[in-house]
XYZ file of C-alpha atoms in Angstrom:
266
model
C 2.286 8.055 18.289
C 0.360 5.311 20.018
C 2.391 2.060 20.215
C -0.568 -0.131 21.047
C -0.739 -3.035 18.630
C -3.559 -2.894 16.127
C -4.631 0.653 16.834
C -5.029 3.295 14.168
C -3.054 6.427 14.774
C -3.607 9.635 12.885
C -0.685 11.961 12.557
C -0.972 15.695 12.397
C 0.702 17.106 9.322
C 3.717 19.321 9.941
C 3.610 22.372 7.628
C 3.888 21.119 4.030
C 4.951 17.520 4.587
C 8.023 16.182 6.345
C 10.926 18.535 6.640
C 14.286 16.830 7.032
C 15.535 17.137 10.549
C 11.998 17.117 11.925
C 11.156 13.876 13.711
C 7.628 12.643 13.206
C 6.913 11.586 16.775
C 5.046 12.653 19.840
C 7.456 15.480 20.522
C 7.034 17.173 17.143
C 3.508 16.210 16.113
C 0.306 15.509 17.934
C -1.137 12.021 17.676
C -4.491 10.620 18.625
C -5.899 7.095 18.537
C -8.769 6.674 16.112
C -10.592 3.556 15.003
C -9.173 0.459 16.688
C -9.872 -1.498 13.507
C -7.120 -0.322 11.188
C -5.360 -3.333 9.702
C -7.452 -6.143 8.283
C -10.542 -5.533 10.363
C -10.670 -1.925 9.241
C -10.770 -3.042 5.636
C -13.345 -5.786 6.020
C -16.056 -3.500 4.753
C -13.904 -2.677 1.727
C -12.526 -6.069 0.830
C -15.261 -8.576 1.530
C -17.316 -7.477 -1.425
C -18.252 -9.770 -4.271
C -21.117 -9.448 -6.707
C -23.788 -12.151 -6.511
C -23.186 -12.956 -10.186
C -19.593 -13.879 -9.329
C -20.367 -15.886 -6.204
C -20.474 -19.296 -7.889
C -18.156 -18.522 -10.807
C -14.595 -19.543 -11.486
C -12.417 -18.732 -14.459
C -10.149 -21.257 -16.127
C -6.470 -20.404 -16.347
C -3.784 -21.242 -18.839
C -0.795 -23.201 -17.478
C 1.267 -20.007 -17.602
C -1.361 -18.104 -15.626
C -1.576 -20.908 -13.051
C 2.185 -20.763 -12.599
C 2.166 -16.987 -12.186
C -0.703 -17.133 -9.705
C 1.071 -19.804 -7.656
C 4.253 -17.744 -7.607
C 2.357 -14.685 -6.379
C 0.498 -16.744 -3.778
C 3.844 -18.024 -2.511
C 4.910 -14.411 -2.001
C 1.673 -13.620 -0.185
C 2.216 -16.536 2.190
C 5.579 -15.234 3.427
C 5.265 -13.569 6.799
C 7.659 -10.801 7.770
C 10.246 -12.272 10.139
C 12.543 -9.825 11.895
C 15.090 -12.622 12.538
C 15.711 -13.284 8.824
C 18.691 -11.292 7.465
C 17.024 -10.850 4.051
C 14.018 -9.234 5.699
C 16.220 -7.042 7.865
C 18.163 -5.830 4.833
C 14.952 -5.108 2.931
C 13.743 -2.938 5.794
C 17.065 -1.091 5.931
C 16.889 -0.503 2.179
C 13.398 0.948 2.548
C 14.721 3.448 5.071
C 17.684 4.362 2.853
C 15.419 4.950 -0.133
C 13.000 6.963 1.969
C 15.483 9.112 3.871
C 18.840 8.858 2.050
C 20.383 11.700 4.044
C 19.438 10.386 7.489
C 21.240 7.468 9.110
C 19.014 4.796 10.618
C 19.924 4.055 14.219
C 18.325 0.623 14.382
C 15.562 -1.657 13.121
C 13.749 -0.754 16.320
C 13.855 3.006 16.585
C 11.643 6.014 17.130
C 12.788 7.136 13.666
C 10.366 4.730 11.997
C 7.488 6.936 13.059
C 8.722 9.462 10.494
C 7.588 7.049 7.796
C 4.165 6.480 9.301
C 4.593 3.267 11.264
C 2.457 2.995 14.358
C 5.393 2.422 16.690
C 9.142 2.111 16.780
C 9.143 -1.481 15.464
C 7.716 -1.842 11.916
C 7.574 -5.630 12.280
C 4.441 -5.306 14.412
C 2.660 -3.548 11.536
C 3.805 -6.062 8.919
C 1.643 -8.681 10.588
C -1.230 -7.181 8.636
C 0.349 -7.573 5.211
C 3.323 -9.913 5.370
C 6.672 -9.550 3.621
C 4.987 -8.761 0.301
C 3.798 -5.442 1.722
C 7.438 -4.512 2.327
C 8.309 -5.679 -1.187
C 5.530 -3.468 -2.538
C 6.908 -0.407 -0.755
C 10.423 -1.199 -1.990
C 9.237 -1.588 -5.584
C 7.477 1.767 -5.344
C 10.544 3.493 -3.892
C 12.930 1.972 -6.445
C 10.877 2.518 -9.571
C 8.872 5.692 -8.912
C 11.052 7.652 -6.523
C 9.413 11.043 -7.119
C 5.889 9.760 -6.586
C 7.043 7.776 -3.562
C 8.632 10.837 -1.982
C 5.632 13.018 -2.798
C 3.355 10.643 -0.888
C 5.780 10.002 1.953
C 6.295 13.699 2.612
C 2.737 14.746 1.664
C 4.094 17.281 -0.809
C 1.207 17.421 -3.278
C -2.143 19.100 -2.833
C -4.015 20.885 -0.067
C -3.602 18.350 2.728
C -5.832 17.837 5.715
C -4.542 18.603 9.194
C -4.887 14.953 10.225
C -3.163 12.811 7.594
C -3.075 9.051 7.001
C 0.164 7.336 8.127
C 2.099 6.591 4.931
C 3.593 3.182 5.761
C 0.527 1.715 7.448
C -1.636 2.944 4.580
C 0.704 1.069 2.249
C 0.114 -2.176 4.151
C -3.625 -1.601 3.941
C -3.337 -1.182 0.167
C -1.503 -4.508 -0.160
C -4.244 -6.184 1.835
C -6.976 -4.493 -0.215
C -5.459 -5.579 -3.543
C -5.095 -9.193 -2.421
C -8.772 -9.245 -1.519
C -9.951 -7.272 -4.549
C -8.138 -9.611 -6.951
C -9.163 -12.741 -5.002
C -5.550 -13.896 -5.048
C -5.866 -16.482 -2.309
C -8.353 -18.573 -4.300
C -7.230 -21.571 -6.382
C -8.861 -19.943 -9.393
C -10.150 -16.384 -9.746
C -13.830 -16.036 -8.930
C -14.261 -12.512 -10.285
C -13.788 -11.003 -13.718
C -11.457 -8.438 -12.200
C -9.284 -11.189 -10.761
C -9.220 -13.124 -14.022
C -8.351 -9.967 -15.955
C -5.469 -9.200 -13.631
C -3.953 -12.660 -14.158
C -3.645 -11.903 -17.865
C -1.474 -8.935 -16.949
C 0.459 -11.011 -14.426
C 1.302 -13.667 -17.011
C 2.881 -10.958 -19.164
C 4.616 -9.067 -16.348
C 5.762 -10.822 -13.170
C 5.837 -7.438 -11.414
C 2.201 -6.674 -12.255
C 1.045 -6.849 -8.637
C 3.773 -4.460 -7.493
C 3.011 -2.085 -10.349
C -0.711 -2.135 -9.609
C 0.171 -1.376 -5.991
C 2.021 1.782 -7.054
C -0.922 2.850 -9.185
C -3.323 2.158 -6.326
C -1.256 4.200 -3.865
C -1.214 7.248 -6.128
C -4.905 6.820 -6.903
C -5.744 6.526 -3.233
C -3.908 9.752 -2.474
C -5.668 11.503 -5.342
C -9.017 10.314 -3.977
C -7.957 11.500 -0.516
C -7.258 14.974 -1.832
C -10.314 15.223 -4.073
C -12.582 14.138 -1.210
C -10.813 16.528 1.181
C -10.645 13.570 3.519
C -9.282 13.343 7.025
C -8.292 10.203 8.901
C -11.851 9.242 9.862
C -12.689 8.935 6.145
C -9.818 6.578 5.295
C -12.068 3.548 4.729
C -14.352 5.636 2.517
C -11.337 6.656 0.453
C -10.227 3.019 0.206
C -13.665 1.959 -1.030
C -13.602 4.667 -3.668
C -10.082 3.647 -4.713
C -11.113 0.034 -5.070
C -14.146 0.876 -7.169
C -12.085 3.062 -9.481
C -9.422 0.368 -9.935
C -12.069 -2.220 -10.734
C -13.638 0.072 -13.317
C -10.304 0.756 -14.983
C -9.295 -2.910 -15.068
C -12.538 -3.674 -16.886
C -12.085 -1.108 -19.649
C -12.074 -2.790 -23.050
C -9.017 -1.029 -24.457
C -6.701 -1.922 -21.543
C -4.010 -4.265 -22.843
C -1.362 -3.556 -20.194
C -1.397 -2.016 -16.735
C 0.388 0.969 -18.214
C -2.811 1.627 -20.197
C -4.840 2.240 -17.049
C -5.884 5.903 -16.830
C -4.542 6.105 -13.267
C -1.078 4.957 -14.382
C -0.484 8.513 -15.576
C -0.548 9.651 -11.940
C 2.820 7.975 -11.405
C 4.441 10.338 -13.882
C 3.080 13.540 -12.391
């Protein structure tokens, strides 16, 4: 893989997903640099979208919703810091949940490329999503282990030869959801954002759960579009539009009611 910071690296799929004992690096898979705008910049065309009707709108919140939003914003503001023991342990746990039969040799290791990080040090990729992006991946691995493993190892569907890197795609999804839900604003300025805060006030893990749904939906869109790495942003746009549509359905009372939630149980 290419270790250059900020570059997008496509990885060539090995047979049907990752086989244990096969290392996902330059010696066992070909890698080529693609778009240089992968994190943040690569999503600007996806995330900086707001309807004109929402441009000057804000939605009032209940005290409970304000508290939940502030708590989530506090999580978003936490940068990943490789010197903090809590962050180090979280990263080790992610490895253990991902590859329980393979011992991790270090927090800086070529092994991380097996998971779809751009280099041997995941901390350089976390700059695009902060500590919450690691928390999102951990929540996914803890609560939906089968779906997590299916995506990590690319075990479902007729995959393209050039696949998206799992871990870096996960960081992009965190970033996309923060922008889609307008979570850095004092008050939500979109109906989608206001609707999400109703779910958040009922379930403090709503953002993490929506992340899991989004990841499975994104992969489904990837497969249905027969996409390769050059179409990743197109897939992300389609994923965002579908999530917005589902969040706006009248009969959705909980995130578990979203049609795409069913993907997590497949």
